Coordinates of C-alpha atoms and ligand atoms in Angstrom, one line a residue:
X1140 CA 36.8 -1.0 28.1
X1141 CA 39.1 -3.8 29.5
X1142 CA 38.4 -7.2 28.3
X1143 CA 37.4 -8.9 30.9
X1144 CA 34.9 -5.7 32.1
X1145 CA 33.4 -5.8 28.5
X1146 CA 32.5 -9.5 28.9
X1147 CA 30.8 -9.5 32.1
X1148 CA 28.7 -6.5 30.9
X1149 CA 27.8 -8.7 27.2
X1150 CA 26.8 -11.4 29.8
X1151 CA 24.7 -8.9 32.1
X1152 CA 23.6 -7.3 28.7
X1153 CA 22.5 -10.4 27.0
X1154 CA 20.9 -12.1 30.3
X1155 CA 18.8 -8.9 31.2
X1156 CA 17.8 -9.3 27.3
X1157 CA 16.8 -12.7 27.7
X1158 CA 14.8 -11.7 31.3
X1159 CA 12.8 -8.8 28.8
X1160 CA 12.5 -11.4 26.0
X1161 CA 10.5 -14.2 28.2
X1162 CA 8.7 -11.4 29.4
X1163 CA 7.7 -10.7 25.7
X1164 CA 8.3 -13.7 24.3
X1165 CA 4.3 -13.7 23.0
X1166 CA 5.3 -10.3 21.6
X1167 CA 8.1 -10.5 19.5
X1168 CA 6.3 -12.3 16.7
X1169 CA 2.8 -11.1 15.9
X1170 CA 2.5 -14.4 14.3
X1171 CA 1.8 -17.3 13.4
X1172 CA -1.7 -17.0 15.8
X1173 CA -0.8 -19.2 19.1
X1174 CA -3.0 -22.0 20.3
X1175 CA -6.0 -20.9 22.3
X1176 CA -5.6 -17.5 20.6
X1177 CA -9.1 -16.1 20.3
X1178 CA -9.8 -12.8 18.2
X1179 CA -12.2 -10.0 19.7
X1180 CA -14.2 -9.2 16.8
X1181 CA -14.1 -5.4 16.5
X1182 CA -17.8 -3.6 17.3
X1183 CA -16.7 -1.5 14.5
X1184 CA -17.4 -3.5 11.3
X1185 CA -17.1 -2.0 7.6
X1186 CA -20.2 -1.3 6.2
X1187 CA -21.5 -2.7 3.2
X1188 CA -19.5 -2.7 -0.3
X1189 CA -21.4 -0.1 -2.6
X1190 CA -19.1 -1.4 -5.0
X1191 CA -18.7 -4.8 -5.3
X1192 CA -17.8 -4.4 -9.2
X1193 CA -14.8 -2.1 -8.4
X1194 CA -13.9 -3.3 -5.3
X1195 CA -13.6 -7.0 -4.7
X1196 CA -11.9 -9.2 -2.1
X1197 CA -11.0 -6.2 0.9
X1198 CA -8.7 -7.2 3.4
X1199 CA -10.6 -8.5 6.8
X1200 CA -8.3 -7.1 9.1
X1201 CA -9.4 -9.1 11.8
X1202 CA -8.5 -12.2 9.3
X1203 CA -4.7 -10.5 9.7
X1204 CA -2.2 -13.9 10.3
X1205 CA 0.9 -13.5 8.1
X1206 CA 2.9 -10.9 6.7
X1207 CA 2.0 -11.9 3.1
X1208 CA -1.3 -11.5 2.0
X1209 CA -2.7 -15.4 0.2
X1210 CA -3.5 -14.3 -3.4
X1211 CA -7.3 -15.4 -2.8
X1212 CA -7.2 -13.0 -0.1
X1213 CA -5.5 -9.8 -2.0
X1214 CA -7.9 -7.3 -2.8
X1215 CA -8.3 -6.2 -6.3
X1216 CA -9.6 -2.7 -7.9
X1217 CA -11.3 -2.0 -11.4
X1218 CA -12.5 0.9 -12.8
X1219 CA -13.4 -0.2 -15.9
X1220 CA -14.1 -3.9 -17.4
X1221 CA -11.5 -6.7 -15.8
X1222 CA -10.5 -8.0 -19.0
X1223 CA -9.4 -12.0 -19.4
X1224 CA -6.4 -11.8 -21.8
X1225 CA -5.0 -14.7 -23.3
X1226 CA -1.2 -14.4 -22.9
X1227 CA -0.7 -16.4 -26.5
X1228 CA -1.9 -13.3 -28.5
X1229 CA -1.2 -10.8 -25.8
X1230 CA 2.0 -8.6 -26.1
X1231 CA 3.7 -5.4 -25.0
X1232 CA 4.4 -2.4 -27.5
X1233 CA 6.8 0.3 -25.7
X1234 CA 7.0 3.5 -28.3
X1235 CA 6.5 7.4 -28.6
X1236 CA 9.5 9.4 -28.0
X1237 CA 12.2 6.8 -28.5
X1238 CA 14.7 5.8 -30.8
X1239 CA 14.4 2.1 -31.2
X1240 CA 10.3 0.9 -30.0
X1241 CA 10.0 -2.0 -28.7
X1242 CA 7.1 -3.5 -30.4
X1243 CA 5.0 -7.0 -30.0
X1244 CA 7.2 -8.1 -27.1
X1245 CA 6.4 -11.6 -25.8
X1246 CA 5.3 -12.6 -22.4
X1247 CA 8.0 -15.5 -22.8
X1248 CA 10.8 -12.4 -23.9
X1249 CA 10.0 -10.3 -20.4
X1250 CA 10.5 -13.4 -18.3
X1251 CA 13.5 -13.7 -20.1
X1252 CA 14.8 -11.0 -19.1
X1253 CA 16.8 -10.4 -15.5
X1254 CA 14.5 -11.5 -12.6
X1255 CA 13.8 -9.2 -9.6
X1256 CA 11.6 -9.5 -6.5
X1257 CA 10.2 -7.1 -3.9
X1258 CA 7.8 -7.4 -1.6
X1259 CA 5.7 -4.7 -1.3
X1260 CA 2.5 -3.4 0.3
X1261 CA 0.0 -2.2 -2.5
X1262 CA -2.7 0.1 -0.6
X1263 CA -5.3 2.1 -2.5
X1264 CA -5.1 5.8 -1.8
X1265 CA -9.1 5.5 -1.4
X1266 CA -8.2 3.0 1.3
X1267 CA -9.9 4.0 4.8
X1268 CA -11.8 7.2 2.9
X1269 CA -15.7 5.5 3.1
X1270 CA -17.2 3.1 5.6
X1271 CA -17.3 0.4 3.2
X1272 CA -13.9 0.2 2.0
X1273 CA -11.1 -0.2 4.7
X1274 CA -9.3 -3.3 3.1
X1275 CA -8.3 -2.0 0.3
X1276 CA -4.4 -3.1 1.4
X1277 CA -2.7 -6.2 0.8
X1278 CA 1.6 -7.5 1.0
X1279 CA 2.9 -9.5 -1.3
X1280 CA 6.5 -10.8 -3.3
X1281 CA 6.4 -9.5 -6.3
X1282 CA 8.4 -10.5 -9.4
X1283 CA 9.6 -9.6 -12.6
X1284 CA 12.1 -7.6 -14.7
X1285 CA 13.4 -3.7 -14.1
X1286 CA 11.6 -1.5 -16.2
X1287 CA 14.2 1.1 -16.5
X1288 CA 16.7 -1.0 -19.1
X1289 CA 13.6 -2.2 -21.1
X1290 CA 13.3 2.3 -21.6
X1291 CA 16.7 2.9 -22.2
X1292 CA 16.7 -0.1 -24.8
X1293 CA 14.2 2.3 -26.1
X1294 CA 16.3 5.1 -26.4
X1295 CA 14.1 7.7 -25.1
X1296 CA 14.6 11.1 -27.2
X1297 CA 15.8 14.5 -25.5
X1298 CA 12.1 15.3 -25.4
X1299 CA 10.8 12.7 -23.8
X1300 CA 9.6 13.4 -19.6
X1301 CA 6.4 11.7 -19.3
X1302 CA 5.8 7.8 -19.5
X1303 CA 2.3 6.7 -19.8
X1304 CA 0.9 3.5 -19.2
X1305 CA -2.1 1.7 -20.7
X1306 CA -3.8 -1.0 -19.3
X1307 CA -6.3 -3.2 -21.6
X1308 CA -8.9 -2.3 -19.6
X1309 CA -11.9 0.5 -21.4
X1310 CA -14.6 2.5 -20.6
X1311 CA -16.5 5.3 -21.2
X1312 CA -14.7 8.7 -19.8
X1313 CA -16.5 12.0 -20.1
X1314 CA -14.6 15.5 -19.8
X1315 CA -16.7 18.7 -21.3
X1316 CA -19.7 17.1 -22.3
X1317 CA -17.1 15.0 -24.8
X1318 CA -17.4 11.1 -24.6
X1319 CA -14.6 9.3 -25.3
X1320 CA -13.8 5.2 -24.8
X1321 CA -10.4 5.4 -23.4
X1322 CA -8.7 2.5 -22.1
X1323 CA -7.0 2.7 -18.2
X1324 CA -3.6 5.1 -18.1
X1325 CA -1.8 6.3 -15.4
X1326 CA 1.6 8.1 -16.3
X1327 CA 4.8 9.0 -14.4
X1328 CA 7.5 11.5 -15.2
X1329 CA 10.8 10.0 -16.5
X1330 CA 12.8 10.2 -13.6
X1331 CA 10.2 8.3 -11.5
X1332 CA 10.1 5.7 -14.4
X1333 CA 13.6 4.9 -14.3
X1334 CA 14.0 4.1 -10.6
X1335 CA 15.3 0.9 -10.4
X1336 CA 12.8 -0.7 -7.9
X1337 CA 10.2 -0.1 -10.8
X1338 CA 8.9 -3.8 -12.1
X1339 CA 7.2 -5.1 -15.0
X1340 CA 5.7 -7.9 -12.7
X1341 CA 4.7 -11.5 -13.9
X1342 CA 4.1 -13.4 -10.5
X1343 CA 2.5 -12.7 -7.7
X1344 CA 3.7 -14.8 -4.5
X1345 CA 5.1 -17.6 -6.8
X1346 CA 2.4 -17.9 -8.9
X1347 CA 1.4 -15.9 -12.0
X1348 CA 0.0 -13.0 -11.6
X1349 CA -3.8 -13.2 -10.8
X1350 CA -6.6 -12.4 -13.9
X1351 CA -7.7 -10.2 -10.8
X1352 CA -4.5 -8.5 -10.1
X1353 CA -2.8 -7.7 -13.9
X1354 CA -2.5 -11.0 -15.5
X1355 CA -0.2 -11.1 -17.2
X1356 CA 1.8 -8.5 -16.8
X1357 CA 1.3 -5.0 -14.5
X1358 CA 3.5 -2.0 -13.4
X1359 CA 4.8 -2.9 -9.9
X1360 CA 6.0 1.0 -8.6
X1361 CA 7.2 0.4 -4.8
X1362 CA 6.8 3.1 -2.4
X1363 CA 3.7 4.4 -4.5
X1364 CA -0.2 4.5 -4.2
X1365 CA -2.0 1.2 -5.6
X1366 CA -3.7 3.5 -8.6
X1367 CA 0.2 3.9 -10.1
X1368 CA 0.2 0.2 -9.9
X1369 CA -0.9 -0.5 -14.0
X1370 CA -2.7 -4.1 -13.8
X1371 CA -3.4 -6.1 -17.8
X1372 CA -0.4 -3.8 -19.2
X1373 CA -0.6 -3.4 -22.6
X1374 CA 1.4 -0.2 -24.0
X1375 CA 4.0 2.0 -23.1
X1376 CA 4.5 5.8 -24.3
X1377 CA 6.8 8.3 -23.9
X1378 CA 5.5 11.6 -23.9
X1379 CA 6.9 15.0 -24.5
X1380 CA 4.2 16.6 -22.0
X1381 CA 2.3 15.6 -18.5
X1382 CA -0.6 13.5 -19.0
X1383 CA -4.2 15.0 -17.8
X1384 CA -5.7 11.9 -18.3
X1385 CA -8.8 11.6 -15.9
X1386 CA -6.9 9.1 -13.4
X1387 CA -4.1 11.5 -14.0
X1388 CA -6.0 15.3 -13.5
X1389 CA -9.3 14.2 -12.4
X1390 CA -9.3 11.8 -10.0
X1391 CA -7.1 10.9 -7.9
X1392 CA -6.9 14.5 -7.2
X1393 CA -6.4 16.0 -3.7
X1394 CA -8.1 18.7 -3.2
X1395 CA -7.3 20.5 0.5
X1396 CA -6.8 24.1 2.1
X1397 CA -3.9 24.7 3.1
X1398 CA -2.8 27.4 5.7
X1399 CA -0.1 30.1 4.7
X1400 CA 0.4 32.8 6.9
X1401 CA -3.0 32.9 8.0
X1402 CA -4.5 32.7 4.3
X1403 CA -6.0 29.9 3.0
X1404 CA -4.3 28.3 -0.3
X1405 CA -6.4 25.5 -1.9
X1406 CA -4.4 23.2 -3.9
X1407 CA -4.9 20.6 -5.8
X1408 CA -2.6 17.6 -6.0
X1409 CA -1.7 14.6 -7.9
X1410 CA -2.0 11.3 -5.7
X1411 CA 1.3 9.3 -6.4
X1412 CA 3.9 8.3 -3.8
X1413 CA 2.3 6.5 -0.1
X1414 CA 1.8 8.4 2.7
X1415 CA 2.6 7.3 6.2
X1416 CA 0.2 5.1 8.0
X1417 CA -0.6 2.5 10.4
X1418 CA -3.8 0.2 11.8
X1419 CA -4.6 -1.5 14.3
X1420 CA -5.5 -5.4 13.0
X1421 CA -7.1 -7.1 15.7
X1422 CA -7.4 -7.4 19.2
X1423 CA -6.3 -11.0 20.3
X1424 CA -7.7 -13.2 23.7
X1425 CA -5.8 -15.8 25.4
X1426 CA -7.1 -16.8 28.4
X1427 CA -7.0 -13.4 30.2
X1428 CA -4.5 -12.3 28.7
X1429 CA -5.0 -9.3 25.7
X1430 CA -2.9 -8.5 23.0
X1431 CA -3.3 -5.7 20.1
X1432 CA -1.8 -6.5 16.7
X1433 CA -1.9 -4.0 13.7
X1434 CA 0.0 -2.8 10.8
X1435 CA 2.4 0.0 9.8
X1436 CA 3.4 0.8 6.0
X1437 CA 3.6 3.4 3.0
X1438 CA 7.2 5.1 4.4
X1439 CA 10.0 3.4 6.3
X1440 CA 8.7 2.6 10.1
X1441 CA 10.7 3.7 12.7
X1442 CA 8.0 3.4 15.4
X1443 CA 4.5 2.6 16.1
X1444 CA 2.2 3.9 19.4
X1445 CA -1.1 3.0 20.4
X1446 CA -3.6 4.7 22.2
X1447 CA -6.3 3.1 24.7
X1448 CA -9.4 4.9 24.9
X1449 CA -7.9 8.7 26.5
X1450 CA -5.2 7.2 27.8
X1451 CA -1.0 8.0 26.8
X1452 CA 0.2 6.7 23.2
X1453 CA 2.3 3.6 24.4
X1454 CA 5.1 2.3 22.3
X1455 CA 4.3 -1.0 20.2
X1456 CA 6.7 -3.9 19.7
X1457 CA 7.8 -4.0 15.7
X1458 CA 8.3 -7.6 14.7
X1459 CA 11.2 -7.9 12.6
X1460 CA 11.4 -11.5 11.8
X1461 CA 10.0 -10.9 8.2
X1462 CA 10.6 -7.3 7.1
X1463 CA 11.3 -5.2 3.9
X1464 CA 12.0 -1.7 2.3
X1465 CA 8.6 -1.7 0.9
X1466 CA 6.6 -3.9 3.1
X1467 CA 4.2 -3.0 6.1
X1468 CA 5.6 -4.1 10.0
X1469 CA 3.5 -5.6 11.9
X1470 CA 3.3 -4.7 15.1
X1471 CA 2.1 -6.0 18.3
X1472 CA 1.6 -4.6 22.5
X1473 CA 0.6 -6.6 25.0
X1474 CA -2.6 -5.1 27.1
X1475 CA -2.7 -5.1 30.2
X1476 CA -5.7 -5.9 32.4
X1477 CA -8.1 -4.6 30.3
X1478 CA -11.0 -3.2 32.2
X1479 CA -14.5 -4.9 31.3
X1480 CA -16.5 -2.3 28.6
X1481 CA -15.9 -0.9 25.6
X1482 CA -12.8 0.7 24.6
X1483 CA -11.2 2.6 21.8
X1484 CA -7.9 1.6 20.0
X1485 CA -6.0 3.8 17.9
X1486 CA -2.1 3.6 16.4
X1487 CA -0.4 6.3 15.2
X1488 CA 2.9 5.5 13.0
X1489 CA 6.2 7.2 12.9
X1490 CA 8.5 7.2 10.0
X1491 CA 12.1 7.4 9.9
X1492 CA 12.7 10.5 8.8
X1493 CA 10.4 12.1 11.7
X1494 CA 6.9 11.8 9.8
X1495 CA 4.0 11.3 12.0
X1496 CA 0.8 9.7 10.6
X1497 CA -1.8 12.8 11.6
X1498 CA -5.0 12.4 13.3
X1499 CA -8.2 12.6 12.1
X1500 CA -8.5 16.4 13.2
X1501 CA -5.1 17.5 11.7
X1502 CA -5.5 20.3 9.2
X1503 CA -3.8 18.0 6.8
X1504 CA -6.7 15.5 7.3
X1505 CA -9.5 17.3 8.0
X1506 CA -8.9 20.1 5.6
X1507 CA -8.7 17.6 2.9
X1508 CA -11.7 17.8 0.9
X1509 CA -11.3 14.2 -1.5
X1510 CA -10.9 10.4 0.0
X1511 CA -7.8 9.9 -1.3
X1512 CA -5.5 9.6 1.1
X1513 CA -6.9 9.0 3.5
X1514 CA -3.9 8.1 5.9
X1515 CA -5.3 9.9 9.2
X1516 CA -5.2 7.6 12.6
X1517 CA -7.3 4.7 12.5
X1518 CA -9.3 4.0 15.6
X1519 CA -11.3 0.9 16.3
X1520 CA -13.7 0.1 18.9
X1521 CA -13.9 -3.1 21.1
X1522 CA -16.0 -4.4 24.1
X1523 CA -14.1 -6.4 26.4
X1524 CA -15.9 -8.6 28.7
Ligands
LIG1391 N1 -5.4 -1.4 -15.7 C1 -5.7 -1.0 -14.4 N2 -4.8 -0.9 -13.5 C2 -5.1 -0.6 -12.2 C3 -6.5 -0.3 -11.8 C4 -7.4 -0.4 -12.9 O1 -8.6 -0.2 -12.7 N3 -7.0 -0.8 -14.1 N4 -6.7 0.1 -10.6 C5 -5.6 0.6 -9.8 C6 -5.9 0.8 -8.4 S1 -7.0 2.2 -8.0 C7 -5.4 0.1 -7.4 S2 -5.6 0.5 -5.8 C8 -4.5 -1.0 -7.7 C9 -5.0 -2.3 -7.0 O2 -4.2 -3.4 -7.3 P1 -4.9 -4.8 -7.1 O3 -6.2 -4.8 -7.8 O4 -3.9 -5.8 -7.6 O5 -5.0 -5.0 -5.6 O6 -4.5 -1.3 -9.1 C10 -4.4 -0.2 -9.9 N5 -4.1 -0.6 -11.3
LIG1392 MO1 -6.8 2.6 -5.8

């Protein structure tokens, strides 16, 4: 293209752009909220926690205004005691099938150690799987030191393909009419242990990590389900066989049939990496004008489409003024003239490499048989008037 040609077509370009950005200027940024911005309160409203032991602080998703989640606002998961550890006699013992353990280490060595961040979006795979727990999903920056050169200071023998983790936390675990008082584990083979986005994480959105969310030190494991996520770490073994721990074999087992040539399979599968999903946040008033916000995480987003009632699945606008590898997009589409009455919202998400998030009457969803997850379409109910 001559010179001159290409410049007149980058000022065409850039001035129909900036025609389409005032058009959508409300759009492009989901937030902060904008004065005189009123939220429709969903008529769909969780029902009440059956678990408030286990399951404390759930995201309000109608609460939704930044892309990190406040710590006072992060859910938090137990399912045994939520120990209180004193970080002056706590320490980290990383053994079994290595050379060299590492043994007693200090709260004060890991932070001296190199630092890395990531923010990441921590959902429970139980997320969305009852009426009462559909905040179970929070973002935030996480930091602390790579795991993988803490192992391989380790030296981890020819044997060694599992690595468990231990939190402090205990309870009573039954298997076989055999009681046993085993303390929290989740484990991961060795190649998933080494990846390099793997953290031993100290502090949660500047601040040290939350009694509630590991203090003081957890397993931060980006790109997987919230259960791999060890909180109050206090060991780490390498094995020379899988774990069948009951987090491990138990629960947080998938349990689905599965169609092969006709012939139904039923398998029965670990719940580890995230699975593609998105939902819609909130449904935002200003003056008479309507907007629909939601969220989009566990795989890279490519895409995000909403669906009105019966009508066609319309694209969303991603906002990409705060974004990470790891960390949900928030999303936003302007609604038009919304006609008084109740309608249904629903988003549907689209990963990069072509995943769809399936609906709620896929076989993939409604041939699961177990909670977790639970990443089917999310729709929510309004009443505009
Ligand atoms: N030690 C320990 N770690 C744990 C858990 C637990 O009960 N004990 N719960 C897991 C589950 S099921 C989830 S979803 C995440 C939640 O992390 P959060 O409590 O910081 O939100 O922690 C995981 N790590
Ligand atoms: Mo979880």
């Amino acid at each position: 293209m001559p010179d001159l040609q290409r410049r007149e077509f980058i000022v065409q370009g850039s001035a129909a752009l900036a025609g389409f950005a005032g058009l959508y200027a409300s759009m492009a940024h989901a937030f902060p909220t904008q004065p005189g911005e009123e939220v429709v309160a969903w008529l769909d409203q969780p029902a009440e926690n059956r678990n408030p032991v286990g399951i404390q602080t759930q995201l309000v998703w109608e609460d939704l205004d930044s892309w990190i989640t406040p710590n006072d606002k992060f859910f938090s998961i137990s399912h045994f005691n939520r120990p209180t550890i004193d970080e002056r006699t706590w320490s980290l013992d990383i053994g079994g099938r290595v050379t060299k353990p590492l043994e007693h280490l200090s709260l004060a060595y890991i932070k001296e150690q190199p630092r890395k961040e990531v923010v990441f979006t921590v959902e429970c795979s139980g997320n969305h799987g009852f009426p009462f727990f559909t905040g179970g999903i929070g973002n935030a920056r996480w930091a602390g030191t790579p795991l993988a050169p803490l192992l391989q200071r380790a030296g981890v023998l020819d044997d060694g393909v599992e690595v468990v983790f231990f939190g402090a936390d205990k309870g009573e675990v039954i298997n076989r009419d055999i009681k046993m008082q085993q303390n929290f584990a989740r484990s991961m083979s060795l190649v998933d242990a080494m990846n390099p986005d793997n953290l031993l994480c100290y502090e949660m959105n500047g601040a040290p990590l939350p009694p509630a969310n590991g203090f003081p030190l957890r397993l931060i494991a980006p790109g997987w389900y919230g259960i791999a996520n060890v909180k109050w770490l206090k060991t780490i073994e390498v094995r020379d066989s899988r774990f069948m721990n009951l987090l491990m074999a138990r629960d947080y087992v998938t349990i689905r049939e599965e169609e092969r040539n006709g012939e139904t399979v039923w398998t029965e599968t670990s719940v580890g990496r995230s699975r593609i999903k998105s939902a819609p946040a909130k449904v935002t008033r200003k003056g008479s004008d309507y907007r629909i916000i939601g969220a989009a995480w566990g795989v890279p987003i490519k895409q995000v489409d909403v669906k009105i009632d019966r009508g066609p699945w319309t694209s969303a606008i991603i906002d990409h003024s705060e974004e990470a590898d790891h960390a949900w997009k928030i999303w936003s589409l302007d609604w038009r003239d919304p006609s008084p009455g109740e309608h249904t919202v629903t988003s549907r998400a689209i990963g990069t490499k072509g995943q769809v998030q399936p609906a709620m009457n896929d076989p993939l969803i409604a041939k699961k048989h177990t909670y977790w997850e639970s990443n089917g379409q999310v729709t929510r109910r309004v009443r505009i008037v």
